[in-house]
Amino acid sequence: LDCRHLGRPFLQERLGQIYAEAQTFANIDLAENPLPIRPGMHYQMGGIKTDTEGRCWDMTGNWKGLPGLFAAGETACVSLHGGNRLGANSLLDTIVFGRRAGHCAAEYARTIPSPSISEHLMENDQQFVASLLAREGPGERAAKIRLEMGTTMNRYVSVFREHEGLETARQRIQELKARWSAITIQDKGQVFNTGMIAVLELSFMLDCAEAIIEGALTRTESRGAHFRTDYLDRDDEDWLKHILLYHQPEKNPHADFLPVKITQWQPQIRVY
């Protein structure tokens, strides 16, 4: 983005925030140098599989297998948008189906007694947190692994994708997951420990990255925001279906498939 012709006074007066952020985060003076532009992550075309009431599915495709578990907003996938969500359509996820999920969760809560907390599961979580805090030595740093994860995803799982790059990304994410097990946390406190939160969030992010890569490798076509340079065309005959990914400890995610229900509008080639 070249703004040099506008001059420093204009940039500081009319684009002051952008001018300041370019200096702070990119060490670039917009009055003297162009600002590099590149794609960034905005939205994940998918999420936790739910029905229209926000109830989460289990591996059999039945919400009754996970009673009381709801997802809403952009973390949920009611499958409203297909492979390419259009601008402002996030309101459907947040306002419409967020409201439906809230109502259904409230109605469900009224029908059941207050559940008891499993002492065994609670002890397991407490022991897990204690084991993270007990790690000593230089170890790995969460920030370094997170940076490498982002670099890997930006390079191999960005706008343009192909098999070799996706396989490389899968291998590197698996390596990062192994390195996560050697992370040490400097802050040993047990109250508002932001270092602990960052480590736990990183674990979930690595799982999500692995699922994204697995879905991209599995779908051997280009559709919506998913573009494969080795499969340039959309393939409705083989791929007019959803990919459901299930977490497996110590393994790649398990992939299953769900047909797309078309009620009125048939899929067509998008033209501009």
PDB file of C-alpha atoms in Angstrom:
ATOM      1  CA  LEU A   1       0.000   0.000   0.000  1.00  0.00           C
ATOM      2  CA  ASP A   2       1.782   3.120  -1.240  1.00  0.00           C
ATOM      3  CA  CYS A   3       0.655   6.307   0.535  1.00  0.00           C
ATOM      4  CA  ARG A   4       3.798   8.353  -0.002  1.00  0.00           C
ATOM      5  CA  HIS A   5       2.104  10.733  -2.445  1.00  0.00           C
ATOM      6  CA  LEU A   6      -0.305  11.870   0.307  1.00  0.00           C
ATOM      7  CA  GLY A   7       2.436  13.422   2.422  1.00  0.00           C
ATOM      8  CA  ARG A   8       3.135  13.140   6.149  1.00  0.00           C
ATOM      9  CA  PRO A   9       0.792  15.949   7.355  1.00  0.00           C
ATOM     10  CA  PHE A  10      -2.200  14.425   5.561  1.00  0.00           C
ATOM     11  CA  LEU A  11      -1.400  10.901   6.790  1.00  0.00           C
ATOM     12  CA  GLN A  12      -1.025  12.026  10.388  1.00  0.00           C
ATOM     13  CA  GLU A  13      -4.233  14.064  10.303  1.00  0.00           C
ATOM     14  CA  ARG A  14      -6.569  11.840   8.271  1.00  0.00           C
ATOM     15  CA  LEU A  15      -5.054   8.371   8.755  1.00  0.00           C
ATOM     16  CA  GLY A  16      -3.483   8.870  12.151  1.00  0.00           C
ATOM     17  CA  GLN A  17      -4.253   5.443  13.611  1.00  0.00           C
ATOM     18  CA  ILE A  18      -3.016   3.557  10.544  1.00  0.00           C
ATOM     19  CA  TYR A  19       0.079   5.771  10.405  1.00  0.00           C
ATOM     20  CA  ALA A  20       0.867   5.082  14.070  1.00  0.00           C
ATOM     21  CA  GLU A  21       0.208   1.332  13.845  1.00  0.00           C
ATOM     22  CA  ALA A  22       2.450   1.007  10.786  1.00  0.00           C
ATOM     23  CA  GLN A  23       5.281   2.588  12.761  1.00  0.00           C
ATOM     24  CA  THR A  24       4.598   0.607  15.935  1.00  0.00           C
ATOM     25  CA  PHE A  25       4.075  -2.876  14.494  1.00  0.00           C
ATOM     26  CA  ALA A  26       5.907  -2.800  11.148  1.00  0.00           C
ATOM     27  CA  ASN A  27       8.521  -0.099  11.833  1.00  0.00           C
ATOM     28  CA  ILE A  28       7.437   1.622   8.618  1.00  0.00           C
ATOM     29  CA  ASP A  29       6.935   5.338   8.050  1.00  0.00           C
ATOM     30  CA  LEU A  30       4.061   5.519   5.544  1.00  0.00           C
ATOM     31  CA  ALA A  31       5.286   8.901   4.371  1.00  0.00           C
ATOM     32  CA  GLU A  32       8.543   7.338   3.184  1.00  0.00           C
ATOM     33  CA  ASN A  33       7.881   3.631   2.473  1.00  0.00           C
ATOM     34  CA  PRO A  34       5.044   1.439   1.130  1.00  0.00           C
ATOM     35  CA  LEU A  35       3.287  -0.871   3.604  1.00  0.00           C
ATOM     36  CA  PRO A  36       3.372  -4.612   2.710  1.00  0.00           C
ATOM     37  CA  ILE A  37      -0.113  -6.180   2.465  1.00  0.00           C
ATOM     38  CA  ARG A  38      -0.895  -9.875   2.819  1.00  0.00           C
ATOM     39  CA  PRO A  39      -3.930 -12.061   3.591  1.00  0.00           C
ATOM     40  CA  GLY A  40      -4.860 -12.661   7.214  1.00  0.00           C
ATOM     41  CA  MET A  41      -7.044 -15.127   9.082  1.00  0.00           C
ATOM     42  CA  HIS A  42     -10.549 -13.725   9.623  1.00  0.00           C
ATOM     43  CA  TYR A  43     -13.009 -16.590   9.929  1.00  0.00           C
ATOM     44  CA  GLN A  44     -12.930 -20.380   9.958  1.00  0.00           C
ATOM     45  CA  MET A  45     -15.396 -21.871   7.473  1.00  0.00           C
ATOM     46  CA  GLY A  46     -16.539 -24.586   9.838  1.00  0.00           C
ATOM     47  CA  GLY A  47     -16.718 -25.252  13.545  1.00  0.00           C
ATOM     48  CA  ILE A  48     -18.330 -27.516  16.112  1.00  0.00           C
ATOM     49  CA  LYS A  49     -21.095 -29.461  14.378  1.00  0.00           C
ATOM     50  CA  THR A  50     -24.520 -28.598  15.794  1.00  0.00           C
ATOM     51  CA  ASP A  51     -28.153 -28.925  14.840  1.00  0.00           C
ATOM     52  CA  THR A  52     -30.380 -25.877  14.366  1.00  0.00           C
ATOM     53  CA  GLU A  53     -30.898 -25.644  18.144  1.00  0.00           C
ATOM     54  CA  GLY A  54     -27.184 -25.471  18.960  1.00  0.00           C
ATOM     55  CA  ARG A  55     -26.972 -29.040  20.268  1.00  0.00           C
ATOM     56  CA  CYS A  56     -23.581 -30.659  19.583  1.00  0.00           C
ATOM     57  CA  TRP A  57     -23.307 -33.897  17.643  1.00  0.00           C
ATOM     58  CA  ASP A  58     -21.431 -36.998  18.719  1.00  0.00           C
ATOM     59  CA  MET A  59     -19.629 -39.384  16.345  1.00  0.00           C
ATOM     60  CA  THR A  60     -22.921 -41.098  15.463  1.00  0.00           C
ATOM     61  CA  GLY A  61     -24.489 -37.824  14.328  1.00  0.00           C
ATOM     62  CA  ASN A  62     -26.831 -37.734  17.321  1.00  0.00           C
ATOM     63  CA  TRP A  63     -27.001 -34.867  19.813  1.00  0.00           C
ATOM     64  CA  LYS A  64     -28.331 -37.253  22.471  1.00  0.00           C
ATOM     65  CA  GLY A  65     -24.833 -38.702  22.742  1.00  0.00           C
ATOM     66  CA  LEU A  66     -23.655 -35.370  24.202  1.00  0.00           C
ATOM     67  CA  PRO A  67     -26.619 -34.217  26.297  1.00  0.00           C
ATOM     68  CA  GLY A  68     -26.335 -30.704  27.667  1.00  0.00           C
ATOM     69  CA  LEU A  69     -23.474 -29.630  25.381  1.00  0.00           C
ATOM     70  CA  PHE A  70     -24.327 -26.611  23.222  1.00  0.00           C
ATOM     71  CA  ALA A  71     -22.299 -24.395  20.882  1.00  0.00           C
ATOM     72  CA  ALA A  72     -23.319 -21.007  19.519  1.00  0.00           C
ATOM     73  CA  GLY A  73     -21.987 -18.109  17.490  1.00  0.00           C
ATOM     74  CA  GLU A  74     -18.959 -18.441  15.257  1.00  0.00           C
ATOM     75  CA  THR A  75     -17.585 -21.421  17.176  1.00  0.00           C
ATOM     76  CA  ALA A  76     -20.581 -23.474  15.983  1.00  0.00           C
ATOM     77  CA  CYS A  77     -21.235 -24.817  12.492  1.00  0.00           C
ATOM     78  CA  VAL A  78     -24.916 -25.054  11.627  1.00  0.00           C
ATOM     79  CA  SER A  79     -23.763 -25.220   7.971  1.00  0.00           C
ATOM     80  CA  LEU A  80     -25.433 -22.004   6.856  1.00  0.00           C
ATOM     81  CA  HIS A  81     -22.704 -20.708   4.586  1.00  0.00           C
ATOM     82  CA  GLY A  82     -21.246 -23.658   2.701  1.00  0.00           C
ATOM     83  CA  GLY A  83     -17.682 -23.098   1.581  1.00  0.00           C
ATOM     84  CA  ASN A  84     -17.730 -19.299   1.476  1.00  0.00           C
ATOM     85  CA  ARG A  85     -19.466 -17.040   3.985  1.00  0.00           C
ATOM     86  CA  LEU A  86     -20.509 -13.694   2.513  1.00  0.00           C
ATOM     87  CA  GLY A  87     -20.148 -10.351   4.252  1.00  0.00           C
ATOM     88  CA  ALA A  88     -22.544  -9.639   7.163  1.00  0.00           C
ATOM     89  CA  ASN A  89     -23.908 -13.194   7.110  1.00  0.00           C
ATOM     90  CA  SER A  90     -22.221 -13.784  10.460  1.00  0.00           C
ATOM     91  CA  LEU A  91     -25.379 -12.206  11.915  1.00  0.00           C
ATOM     92  CA  LEU A  92     -27.131 -15.508  11.221  1.00  0.00           C
ATOM     93  CA  ASP A  93     -24.625 -17.362  13.413  1.00  0.00           C
ATOM     94  CA  THR A  94     -24.601 -14.840  16.230  1.00  0.00           C
ATOM     95  CA  ILE A  95     -28.079 -13.334  16.451  1.00  0.00           C
ATOM     96  CA  VAL A  96     -30.395 -15.940  14.929  1.00  0.00           C
ATOM     97  CA  PHE A  97     -28.835 -19.243  15.934  1.00  0.00           C
ATOM     98  CA  GLY A  98     -27.225 -17.798  19.047  1.00  0.00           C
ATOM     99  CA  ARG A  99     -30.726 -16.966  20.255  1.00  0.00           C
ATOM    100  CA  ARG A 100     -32.051 -20.402  19.295  1.00  0.00           C
ATOM    101  CA  ALA A 101     -29.189 -22.138  21.103  1.00  0.00           C
ATOM    102  CA  GLY A 102     -29.735 -20.028  24.211  1.00  0.00           C
ATOM    103  CA  HIS A 103     -33.451 -20.794  24.328  1.00  0.00           C
ATOM    104  CA  CYS A 104     -32.881 -24.525  23.773  1.00  0.00           C
ATOM    105  CA  ALA A 105     -30.147 -24.673  26.429  1.00  0.00           C
ATOM    106  CA  ALA A 106     -32.412 -22.907  28.928  1.00  0.00           C
ATOM    107  CA  GLU A 107     -35.313 -25.253  28.204  1.00  0.00           C
ATOM    108  CA  TYR A 108     -33.032 -28.278  28.553  1.00  0.00           C
ATOM    109  CA  ALA A 109     -31.648 -26.994  31.869  1.00  0.00           C
ATOM    110  CA  ARG A 110     -35.188 -26.707  33.252  1.00  0.00           C
ATOM    111  CA  THR A 111     -35.846 -30.397  32.609  1.00  0.00           C
ATOM    112  CA  ILE A 112     -32.863 -31.879  34.463  1.00  0.00           C
ATOM    113  CA  PRO A 113     -31.666 -31.809  38.070  1.00  0.00           C
ATOM    114  CA  SER A 114     -28.424 -30.037  38.929  1.00  0.00           C
ATOM    115  CA  PRO A 115     -25.686 -32.457  37.835  1.00  0.00           C
ATOM    116  CA  SER A 116     -23.057 -33.632  40.279  1.00  0.00           C
ATOM    117  CA  ILE A 117     -19.397 -32.949  39.596  1.00  0.00           C
ATOM    118  CA  SER A 118     -17.201 -35.979  39.022  1.00  0.00           C
ATOM    119  CA  GLU A 119     -14.495 -35.892  41.688  1.00  0.00           C
ATOM    120  CA  HIS A 120     -12.406 -38.248  39.564  1.00  0.00           C
ATOM    121  CA  LEU A 121     -12.468 -35.981  36.488  1.00  0.00           C
ATOM    122  CA  MET A 122     -11.820 -32.900  38.598  1.00  0.00           C
ATOM    123  CA  GLU A 123      -8.790 -34.552  40.205  1.00  0.00           C
ATOM    124  CA  ASN A 124      -7.469 -35.504  36.765  1.00  0.00           C
ATOM    125  CA  ASP A 125      -7.652 -31.874  35.621  1.00  0.00           C
ATOM    126  CA  GLN A 126      -6.031 -30.639  38.820  1.00  0.00           C
ATOM    127  CA  GLN A 127      -3.190 -33.116  38.412  1.00  0.00           C
ATOM    128  CA  PHE A 128      -2.733 -32.098  34.773  1.00  0.00           C
ATOM    129  CA  VAL A 129      -2.456 -28.399  35.666  1.00  0.00           C
ATOM    130  CA  ALA A 130      -0.096 -29.228  38.535  1.00  0.00           C
ATOM    131  CA  SER A 131       2.111 -31.259  36.191  1.00  0.00           C
ATOM    132  CA  LEU A 132       2.400 -28.297  33.794  1.00  0.00           C
ATOM    133  CA  LEU A 133       3.428 -25.955  36.588  1.00  0.00           C
ATOM    134  CA  ALA A 134       5.896 -28.501  37.971  1.00  0.00           C
ATOM    135  CA  ARG A 135       7.975 -28.654  34.787  1.00  0.00           C
ATOM    136  CA  GLU A 136      11.453 -27.247  35.371  1.00  0.00           C
ATOM    137  CA  GLY A 137      14.392 -26.279  33.211  1.00  0.00           C
ATOM    138  CA  PRO A 138      14.696 -24.056  30.134  1.00  0.00           C
ATOM    139  CA  GLY A 139      12.236 -26.148  28.108  1.00  0.00           C
ATOM    140  CA  GLU A 140      10.196 -24.845  25.200  1.00  0.00           C
ATOM    141  CA  ARG A 141       8.414 -21.484  25.102  1.00  0.00           C
ATOM    142  CA  ALA A 142       4.745 -21.273  24.144  1.00  0.00           C
ATOM    143  CA  ALA A 143       5.305 -18.033  22.200  1.00  0.00           C
ATOM    144  CA  LYS A 144       7.980 -19.642  19.997  1.00  0.00           C
ATOM    145  CA  ILE A 145       5.809 -22.665  19.178  1.00  0.00           C
ATOM    146  CA  ARG A 146       2.819 -20.427  18.492  1.00  0.00           C
ATOM    147  CA  LEU A 147       4.879 -18.277  16.116  1.00  0.00           C
ATOM    148  CA  GLU A 148       6.114 -21.357  14.242  1.00  0.00           C
ATOM    149  CA  MET A 149       2.552 -22.677  14.034  1.00  0.00           C
ATOM    150  CA  GLY A 150       1.343 -19.396  12.522  1.00  0.00           C
ATOM    151  CA  THR A 151       4.243 -19.280  10.075  1.00  0.00           C
ATOM    152  CA  THR A 152       3.535 -22.859   8.977  1.00  0.00           C
ATOM    153  CA  MET A 153      -0.182 -22.246   8.467  1.00  0.00           C
ATOM    154  CA  ASN A 154       0.433 -18.963   6.606  1.00  0.00           C
ATOM    155  CA  ARG A 155       2.911 -20.595   4.263  1.00  0.00           C
ATOM    156  CA  TYR A 156       1.238 -23.918   3.485  1.00  0.00           C
ATOM    157  CA  VAL A 157      -2.456 -23.605   4.431  1.00  0.00           C
ATOM    158  CA  SER A 158      -3.268 -20.106   3.240  1.00  0.00           C
ATOM    159  CA  VAL A 159      -5.101 -18.901   0.121  1.00  0.00           C
ATOM    160  CA  PHE A 160      -3.433 -21.356  -2.282  1.00  0.00           C
ATOM    161  CA  ARG A 161      -2.972 -24.961  -1.205  1.00  0.00           C
ATOM    162  CA  GLU A 162      -1.540 -28.132  -2.717  1.00  0.00           C
ATOM    163  CA  HIS A 163      -0.837 -31.665  -1.544  1.00  0.00           C
ATOM    164  CA  GLU A 164       2.906 -31.415  -0.920  1.00  0.00           C
ATOM    165  CA  GLY A 165       2.597 -28.213   1.096  1.00  0.00           C
ATOM    166  CA  LEU A 166      -0.298 -29.567   3.151  1.00  0.00           C
ATOM    167  CA  GLU A 167       1.666 -32.730   3.952  1.00  0.00           C
ATOM    168  CA  THR A 168       4.589 -30.562   5.051  1.00  0.00           C
ATOM    169  CA  ALA A 169       2.243 -28.549   7.256  1.00  0.00           C
ATOM    170  CA  ARG A 170       0.786 -31.693   8.803  1.00  0.00           C
ATOM    171  CA  GLN A 171       4.251 -33.005   9.664  1.00  0.00           C
ATOM    172  CA  ARG A 172       5.347 -29.694  11.185  1.00  0.00           C
ATOM    173  CA  ILE A 173       2.189 -29.330  13.277  1.00  0.00           C
ATOM    174  CA  GLN A 174       2.727 -32.862  14.601  1.00  0.00           C
ATOM    175  CA  GLU A 175       6.291 -31.889  15.510  1.00  0.00           C
ATOM    176  CA  LEU A 176       5.023 -28.766  17.281  1.00  0.00           C
ATOM    177  CA  LYS A 177       2.494 -30.841  19.224  1.00  0.00           C
ATOM    178  CA  ALA A 178       5.338 -33.069  20.398  1.00  0.00           C
ATOM    179  CA  ARG A 179       7.369 -30.008  21.414  1.00  0.00           C
ATOM    180  CA  TRP A 180       4.358 -28.625  23.296  1.00  0.00           C
ATOM    181  CA  SER A 181       4.842 -31.479  25.771  1.00  0.00           C
ATOM    182  CA  ALA A 182       8.194 -29.934  26.735  1.00  0.00           C
ATOM    183  CA  ILE A 183       6.879 -26.418  27.403  1.00  0.00           C
ATOM    184  CA  THR A 184       7.803 -24.890  30.748  1.00  0.00           C
ATOM    185  CA  ILE A 185       5.889 -22.056  32.418  1.00  0.00           C
ATOM    186  CA  GLN A 186       7.907 -19.412  34.242  1.00  0.00           C
ATOM    187  CA  ASP A 187       5.018 -18.160  36.376  1.00  0.00           C
ATOM    188  CA  LYS A 188       4.211 -20.869  38.940  1.00  0.00           C
ATOM    189  CA  GLY A 189       1.252 -18.983  40.415  1.00  0.00           C
ATOM    190  CA  GLN A 190      -2.191 -20.572  40.557  1.00  0.00           C
ATOM    191  CA  VAL A 191      -4.261 -17.374  40.332  1.00  0.00           C
ATOM    192  CA  PHE A 192      -4.794 -15.583  36.996  1.00  0.00           C
ATOM    193  CA  ASN A 193      -1.771 -17.261  35.460  1.00  0.00           C
ATOM    194  CA  THR A 194      -1.761 -15.875  31.913  1.00  0.00           C
ATOM    195  CA  GLY A 195       1.241 -18.024  31.008  1.00  0.00           C
ATOM    196  CA  MET A 196      -0.762 -21.130  31.867  1.00  0.00           C
ATOM    197  CA  ILE A 197      -3.710 -19.863  29.823  1.00  0.00           C
ATOM    198  CA  ALA A 198      -1.441 -19.288  26.809  1.00  0.00           C
ATOM    199  CA  VAL A 199      -0.074 -22.836  27.037  1.00  0.00           C
ATOM    200  CA  LEU A 200      -3.544 -24.383  27.244  1.00  0.00           C
ATOM    201  CA  GLU A 201      -4.854 -22.236  24.376  1.00  0.00           C
ATOM    202  CA  LEU A 202      -1.856 -23.211  22.251  1.00  0.00           C
ATOM    203  CA  SER A 203      -2.714 -26.884  22.711  1.00  0.00           C
ATOM    204  CA  PHE A 204      -6.229 -26.261  21.404  1.00  0.00           C
ATOM    205  CA  MET A 205      -4.911 -24.154  18.513  1.00  0.00           C
ATOM    206  CA  LEU A 206      -2.592 -26.960  17.434  1.00  0.00           C
ATOM    207  CA  ASP A 207      -5.542 -29.370  17.449  1.00  0.00           C
ATOM    208  CA  CYS A 208      -7.554 -26.936  15.306  1.00  0.00           C
ATOM    209  CA  ALA A 209      -4.633 -26.446  12.909  1.00  0.00           C
ATOM    210  CA  GLU A 210      -4.331 -30.211  12.535  1.00  0.00           C
ATOM    211  CA  ALA A 211      -8.055 -30.492  11.756  1.00  0.00           C
ATOM    212  CA  ILE A 212      -7.890 -27.706   9.151  1.00  0.00           C
ATOM    213  CA  ILE A 213      -4.962 -29.393   7.412  1.00  0.00           C
ATOM    214  CA  GLU A 214      -6.674 -32.788   7.460  1.00  0.00           C
ATOM    215  CA  GLY A 215      -9.835 -31.323   5.927  1.00  0.00           C
ATOM    216  CA  ALA A 216      -7.839 -29.492   3.250  1.00  0.00           C
ATOM    217  CA  LEU A 217      -5.918 -32.661   2.339  1.00  0.00           C
ATOM    218  CA  THR A 218      -9.085 -34.733   2.241  1.00  0.00           C
ATOM    219  CA  ARG A 219     -11.039 -32.363  -0.029  1.00  0.00           C
ATOM    220  CA  THR A 220      -9.413 -32.907  -3.434  1.00  0.00           C
ATOM    221  CA  GLU A 221     -11.199 -30.057  -5.198  1.00  0.00           C
ATOM    222  CA  SER A 222     -11.509 -26.277  -5.021  1.00  0.00           C
ATOM    223  CA  ARG A 223     -14.668 -24.913  -3.380  1.00  0.00           C
ATOM    224  CA  GLY A 224     -15.402 -21.512  -1.883  1.00  0.00           C
ATOM    225  CA  ALA A 225     -12.509 -20.314   0.260  1.00  0.00           C
ATOM    226  CA  HIS A 226     -10.698 -23.662  -0.153  1.00  0.00           C
ATOM    227  CA  PHE A 227      -8.504 -23.442  -3.267  1.00  0.00           C
ATOM    228  CA  ARG A 228      -6.224 -26.298  -4.341  1.00  0.00           C
ATOM    229  CA  THR A 229      -3.732 -25.492  -7.096  1.00  0.00           C
ATOM    230  CA  ASP A 230      -3.555 -29.224  -7.865  1.00  0.00           C
ATOM    231  CA  TYR A 231      -7.381 -29.516  -8.086  1.00  0.00           C
ATOM    232  CA  LEU A 232      -8.522 -26.292  -9.704  1.00  0.00           C
ATOM    233  CA  ASP A 233     -12.192 -27.122 -10.302  1.00  0.00           C
ATOM    234  CA  ARG A 234     -15.172 -27.739  -8.064  1.00  0.00           C
ATOM    235  CA  ASP A 235     -16.278 -31.392  -8.109  1.00  0.00           C
ATOM    236  CA  ASP A 236     -19.953 -31.688  -7.181  1.00  0.00           C
ATOM    237  CA  GLU A 237     -20.070 -35.340  -8.187  1.00  0.00           C
ATOM    238  CA  ASP A 238     -17.551 -36.435  -5.546  1.00  0.00           C
ATOM    239  CA  TRP A 239     -17.415 -33.561  -3.066  1.00  0.00           C
ATOM    240  CA  LEU A 240     -20.884 -32.082  -2.597  1.00  0.00           C
ATOM    241  CA  LYS A 241     -20.685 -33.070   1.066  1.00  0.00           C
ATOM    242  CA  HIS A 242     -19.493 -31.895   4.455  1.00  0.00           C
ATOM    243  CA  ILE A 243     -16.339 -33.243   6.093  1.00  0.00           C
ATOM    244  CA  LEU A 244     -16.721 -34.112   9.776  1.00  0.00           C
ATOM    245  CA  LEU A 245     -13.459 -34.434  11.712  1.00  0.00           C
ATOM    246  CA  TYR A 246     -13.180 -36.179  15.077  1.00  0.00           C
ATOM    247  CA  HIS A 247     -10.250 -35.830  17.440  1.00  0.00           C
ATOM    248  CA  GLN A 248      -8.192 -38.976  18.083  1.00  0.00           C
ATOM    249  CA  PRO A 249      -5.441 -38.929  20.718  1.00  0.00           C
ATOM    250  CA  GLU A 250      -2.008 -39.689  19.224  1.00  0.00           C
ATOM    251  CA  LYS A 251      -3.523 -40.014  15.716  1.00  0.00           C
ATOM    252  CA  ASN A 252      -4.611 -37.819  12.818  1.00  0.00           C
ATOM    253  CA  PRO A 253      -8.240 -36.661  13.074  1.00  0.00           C
ATOM    254  CA  HIS A 254     -10.800 -39.197  11.874  1.00  0.00           C
ATOM    255  CA  ALA A 255     -12.755 -37.985   8.809  1.00  0.00           C
ATOM    256  CA  ASP A 256     -16.394 -38.767   8.123  1.00  0.00           C
ATOM    257  CA  PHE A 257     -18.800 -37.290   5.599  1.00  0.00           C
ATOM    258  CA  LEU A 258     -22.303 -35.849   5.552  1.00  0.00           C
ATOM    259  CA  PRO A 259     -24.349 -35.169   2.383  1.00  0.00           C
ATOM    260  CA  VAL A 260     -25.362 -31.588   1.634  1.00  0.00           C
ATOM    261  CA  LYS A 261     -29.131 -31.109   1.754  1.00  0.00           C
ATOM    262  CA  ILE A 262     -30.238 -28.926  -1.149  1.00  0.00           C
ATOM    263  CA  THR A 263     -33.797 -27.664  -0.728  1.00  0.00           C
ATOM    264  CA  GLN A 264     -34.118 -25.036  -3.451  1.00  0.00           C
ATOM    265  CA  TRP A 265     -31.050 -23.484  -5.027  1.00  0.00           C
ATOM    266  CA  GLN A 266     -28.842 -25.837  -7.024  1.00  0.00           C
ATOM    267  CA  PRO A 267     -25.076 -25.179  -6.934  1.00  0.00           C
ATOM    268  CA  GLN A 268     -23.768 -23.226  -9.905  1.00  0.00           C
ATOM    269  CA  ILE A 269     -20.399 -22.009 -11.123  1.00  0.00           C
ATOM    270  CA  ARG A 270     -19.689 -18.592  -9.639  1.00  0.00           C
ATOM    271  CA  VAL A 271     -19.094 -15.883 -12.221  1.00  0.00           C
ATOM    272  CA  TYR A 272     -18.123 -12.224 -11.825  1.00  0.00           C
TER     273      TYR A 272
END
